[in-house]
Short mmCIF file of C-alpha atoms in Angstrom, two decimals:
data_model
loop_
_atom_site.label_atom_id
_atom_site.label_comp_id
_atom_site.label_asym_id
_atom_site.label_seq_id
_atom_site.Cartn_x
_atom_site.Cartn_y
_atom_site.Cartn_z
CA MET A 1 94.14 106.69 76.94
CA GLN A 2 90.44 106.03 77.45
CA GLU A 3 88.92 107.26 80.68
CA ARG A 4 87.81 104.57 83.09
CA LYS A 5 84.97 105.09 85.54
CA PRO A 6 84.41 103.09 88.73
CA LYS A 7 82.56 99.93 87.75
CA ASN A 8 80.40 97.74 89.92
CA ILE A 9 82.22 94.43 90.18
CA PHE A 10 79.58 92.59 92.20
CA ILE A 11 77.29 89.82 91.02
CA GLN A 12 74.54 88.38 93.20
CA GLY A 13 75.10 84.63 93.42
CA PRO A 14 77.71 82.42 91.75
CA ILE A 15 79.49 83.34 88.49
CA ALA A 16 78.14 81.03 85.77
CA SER A 17 80.53 79.33 83.35
CA SER A 18 78.32 80.67 80.51
CA PHE A 19 79.00 84.24 81.74
CA ILE A 20 82.74 83.54 81.60
CA ALA A 21 82.43 82.01 78.12
CA ASP A 22 80.43 85.04 76.87
CA SER A 23 83.03 87.37 78.32
CA ILE A 24 85.80 85.57 76.39
CA GLN A 25 83.69 85.59 73.21
CA LYS A 26 83.20 89.39 73.42
CA HIS A 27 86.94 89.90 72.93
CA SER A 28 87.09 88.30 69.49
CA SER A 29 86.56 91.73 67.88
CA LYS A 30 89.57 93.19 69.72
CA THR A 31 92.22 91.87 67.36
CA ASP A 32 95.12 93.75 68.95
CA ILE A 33 94.92 91.25 71.84
CA GLY A 34 97.42 88.38 71.72
CA GLY A 35 96.90 86.87 75.17
CA HIS A 36 94.32 86.56 77.90
CA SER A 37 94.87 85.57 81.50
CA ILE A 38 92.00 84.37 83.65
CA PHE A 39 91.82 83.63 87.34
CA LEU A 40 88.76 81.91 88.78
CA GLY A 41 88.20 81.64 92.51
CA GLN A 42 86.15 78.63 93.59
CA VAL A 43 84.55 78.05 96.99
CA ARG A 44 86.49 75.28 98.69
CA ALA A 45 84.86 72.77 101.05
CA ASP A 46 87.41 73.26 103.83
CA THR A 47 87.24 71.03 106.87
CA ILE A 48 87.42 73.09 110.05
CA GLY A 49 87.59 71.00 113.19
CA GLU A 50 85.13 68.21 112.48
CA LYS A 51 82.92 70.21 110.14
CA LYS A 52 82.92 70.74 106.41
CA VAL A 53 82.18 74.09 104.73
CA SER A 54 79.14 73.76 102.46
CA SER A 55 78.97 77.38 101.25
CA ILE A 56 80.33 80.88 101.81
CA GLU A 57 78.06 83.87 102.22
CA TYR A 58 79.81 86.99 100.91
CA THR A 59 79.03 90.54 102.00
CA THR A 60 80.78 93.82 101.24
CA TYR A 61 80.99 97.52 101.97
CA GLU A 62 80.02 98.15 98.38
CA GLU A 63 80.78 101.89 97.91
CA MET A 64 84.21 101.51 99.45
CA ALA A 65 84.99 98.30 97.55
CA ILE A 66 84.09 99.88 94.21
CA GLU A 67 86.28 102.93 94.90
CA LYS A 68 89.14 100.72 96.04
CA MET A 69 88.82 98.48 92.97
CA TYR A 70 88.98 101.59 90.80
CA THR A 71 92.30 102.56 92.42
CA ILE A 72 93.69 99.04 91.93
CA ARG A 73 92.57 99.07 88.29
CA GLU A 74 94.23 102.45 87.66
CA ASP A 75 97.47 101.25 89.28
CA ILE A 76 97.51 98.04 87.24
CA PHE A 77 96.83 99.88 83.96
CA ALA A 78 99.64 102.33 84.78
CA LYS A 79 102.05 99.46 85.44
CA TYR A 80 101.24 97.00 82.62
CA PRO A 81 100.42 97.51 78.91
CA LEU A 82 96.94 95.99 79.15
CA THR A 83 94.21 96.12 76.54
CA CYS A 84 91.47 95.46 79.08
CA MET A 85 90.64 94.12 82.50
CA HIS A 86 87.42 92.70 83.93
CA VAL A 87 86.78 91.80 87.56
CA TYR A 88 83.66 90.18 89.04
CA HIS A 89 83.08 89.05 92.61
CA SER A 90 80.05 87.21 93.96
CA LEU A 91 77.87 88.32 96.83
CA GLY A 92 75.39 86.19 98.76
CA LYS A 93 75.52 82.45 99.34
CA ILE A 94 77.93 80.56 97.07
CA ALA A 95 78.04 76.76 97.38
CA ALA A 96 81.29 74.79 97.53
CA GLY A 97 82.44 74.13 93.97
CA GLU A 98 80.89 77.30 92.56
CA ILE A 99 82.87 80.25 91.15
CA CYS A 100 82.97 83.40 93.30
CA LEU A 101 85.75 85.44 91.62
CA PHE A 102 86.53 86.09 87.95
CA VAL A 103 89.55 88.19 86.98
CA PHE A 104 90.24 88.57 83.27
CA THR A 105 93.16 90.55 81.80
CA SER A 106 94.15 90.90 78.14
CA SER A 107 97.20 92.31 76.40
CA ALA A 108 99.11 92.18 73.12
CA HIS A 109 101.67 89.78 74.61
CA ARG A 110 101.17 87.19 77.32
CA LYS A 111 103.47 88.41 80.09
CA ALA A 112 101.59 91.63 80.84
CA ALA A 113 98.25 89.81 81.00
CA ILE A 114 99.62 87.05 83.27
CA ASP A 115 101.46 89.40 85.67
CA ALA A 116 98.59 91.91 85.81
CA CYS A 117 96.09 89.14 86.53
CA GLU A 118 98.17 87.78 89.41
CA GLU A 119 98.80 91.20 90.93
CA THR A 120 95.12 92.15 90.66
CA VAL A 121 94.05 88.96 92.46
CA GLU A 122 96.60 89.50 95.25
CA ARG A 123 95.62 93.14 95.70
CA LEU A 124 91.87 92.62 95.71
CA LYS A 125 92.15 89.83 98.28
CA ALA A 126 94.16 92.15 100.54
CA GLU A 127 92.41 95.46 99.90
CA LEU A 128 88.72 95.00 99.09
CA PRO A 129 86.34 95.16 102.06
CA ILE A 130 84.64 91.81 101.47
CA TRP A 131 83.71 89.28 104.15
CA GLY A 132 82.90 85.59 103.95
CA LYS A 133 80.80 83.61 106.35
CA GLU A 134 81.75 79.94 105.99
CA MET A 135 78.56 77.96 106.49
CA PHE A 136 78.73 74.36 107.67
CA GLU A 137 76.29 71.60 106.80
CA ASP A 138 74.67 71.90 110.27
CA GLU A 139 73.85 75.63 109.76
CA THR A 140 76.59 76.84 112.13
CA TYR A 141 79.29 79.10 110.72
CA THR A 142 82.69 80.68 111.13
CA TRP A 143 84.16 83.85 109.58
CA LYS A 144 86.76 83.35 106.86
CA GLU A 145 89.98 85.36 106.96
CA ASN A 146 92.40 85.85 104.07
CA LYS A 147 95.97 84.72 104.74
CA MET B 1 77.32 115.58 116.89
CA GLU B 2 75.94 112.41 115.37
CA ILE B 3 78.12 109.69 113.85
CA ASN B 4 76.74 106.87 111.71
CA VAL B 5 78.62 103.69 112.43
CA ILE B 6 78.31 100.83 109.97
CA ILE B 7 79.47 97.38 110.97
CA PHE B 8 80.55 94.39 108.90
CA GLY B 9 81.34 90.69 109.05
CA LYS B 10 82.10 89.09 112.38
CA LEU B 11 81.65 92.38 114.24
CA ILE B 12 77.89 92.28 113.56
CA ASP B 13 77.78 89.15 115.75
CA ILE B 14 79.06 91.32 118.62
CA THR B 15 76.97 94.46 118.12
CA GLY B 16 73.85 92.61 116.95
CA SER B 17 73.30 95.38 114.42
CA ALA B 18 74.85 96.48 111.11
CA ALA B 19 74.26 100.19 111.74
CA ILE B 20 74.25 102.25 114.93
CA THR B 21 74.40 105.91 115.84
CA ILE B 22 76.93 107.30 118.29
CA ASN B 23 76.50 110.79 119.73
CA ASN B 24 78.87 113.31 121.25
CA VAL B 25 82.24 112.07 120.10
CA ALA B 26 84.85 114.40 118.60
CA ASP B 27 87.29 111.89 117.19
CA THR B 28 87.81 108.21 116.44
CA GLU B 29 89.49 107.56 119.80
CA GLN B 30 86.40 108.74 121.67
CA LEU B 31 84.22 106.79 119.28
CA ASN B 32 86.19 103.59 119.95
CA GLU B 33 85.94 104.21 123.68
CA GLN B 34 82.15 104.52 123.50
CA LEU B 35 81.89 101.43 121.31
CA HIS B 36 84.02 99.40 123.71
CA ASN B 37 81.89 100.54 126.66
CA ARG B 38 78.74 99.57 124.83
CA TYR B 39 80.11 96.31 123.43
CA PRO B 40 82.90 95.03 125.74
CA ALA B 41 83.47 91.99 123.48
CA LEU B 42 84.62 94.32 120.71
CA THR B 43 87.87 95.01 122.59
CA GLY B 44 89.37 91.64 121.71
CA TYR B 45 88.76 91.81 117.95
CA PRO B 46 91.03 93.31 115.31
CA TYR B 47 89.41 95.82 112.97
CA LEU B 48 90.29 98.80 110.82
CA ILE B 49 88.34 102.03 110.89
CA ALA B 50 87.28 103.88 107.75
CA VAL B 51 85.99 107.45 107.95
CA GLU B 52 83.99 108.32 104.84
CA LYS B 53 85.42 105.23 103.08
CA GLU B 54 89.06 106.12 103.86
CA ILE B 55 90.97 103.85 106.22
CA ILE B 56 92.52 105.96 108.96
CA GLN B 57 95.67 105.44 111.01
CA GLY B 58 95.75 106.90 114.51
CA ASN B 59 93.26 109.26 116.05
CA THR B 60 91.18 111.25 113.53
CA PRO B 61 88.75 114.11 114.13
CA LEU B 62 85.11 113.48 113.18
CA LYS B 63 82.47 115.78 111.75
CA ASN B 64 78.74 115.71 112.38
CA LYS B 65 77.02 113.04 110.20
CA ASP B 66 80.27 111.31 109.26
CA THR B 67 79.99 107.65 108.33
CA VAL B 68 82.48 105.47 110.16
CA ALA B 69 82.90 101.83 109.15
CA LEU B 70 84.31 99.07 111.34
CA LEU B 71 86.17 96.62 109.09
CA PRO B 72 87.22 93.20 110.41
CA PRO B 73 89.87 91.22 108.43
CA TYR B 74 88.92 90.81 104.76
CA ALA B 75 88.02 87.52 103.12
CA GLY B 76 87.36 88.33 99.46
CA GLY B 77 88.36 86.15 96.53
#
């Protein structure tokens, strides 16, 4: 098995749809892949009280998050027959409607890619030290908390 | 004995700073005590403690120059 090193998963600003398209395109040379699974997280304009969220400002404890993501990646590769996995998370201010999370798994057959993608999303939401400040249109804010 | 404390998310609103230094504490219990004395509002908030990037459970001894992180509930994804 190839050795995997901890990778930086963070992107400053939103994840562009062209970045996602390029990422898909890059896999056309890997002809042992039969299925991809993609999860995209989008900033939702929640209404809290009377106010509407206009953006989320993401921060992280980067060194710890990268180490933790490495552990999750190793666990997922040990559990599912994946060809590859890519994870990107935004930092900084991401407007409602923009993409802030991109998880991309590939395998020979669909089930491994789908299950691995779901488990990776669940684990990173629970285990990565990332925080989100939900900014309202009037410049006030509240801190988001994963459920 | 000097401990570097790094603070994240909502907890920065309480401490007013993302990094502080705490002196003369031997373990995480003493560290928490000093933090709560300095920032009484911290007492009411849930957070995990990581020593050198490892989340700890229960009281843990500290070494000089350790980095301790205060981690409020996560919100990634």
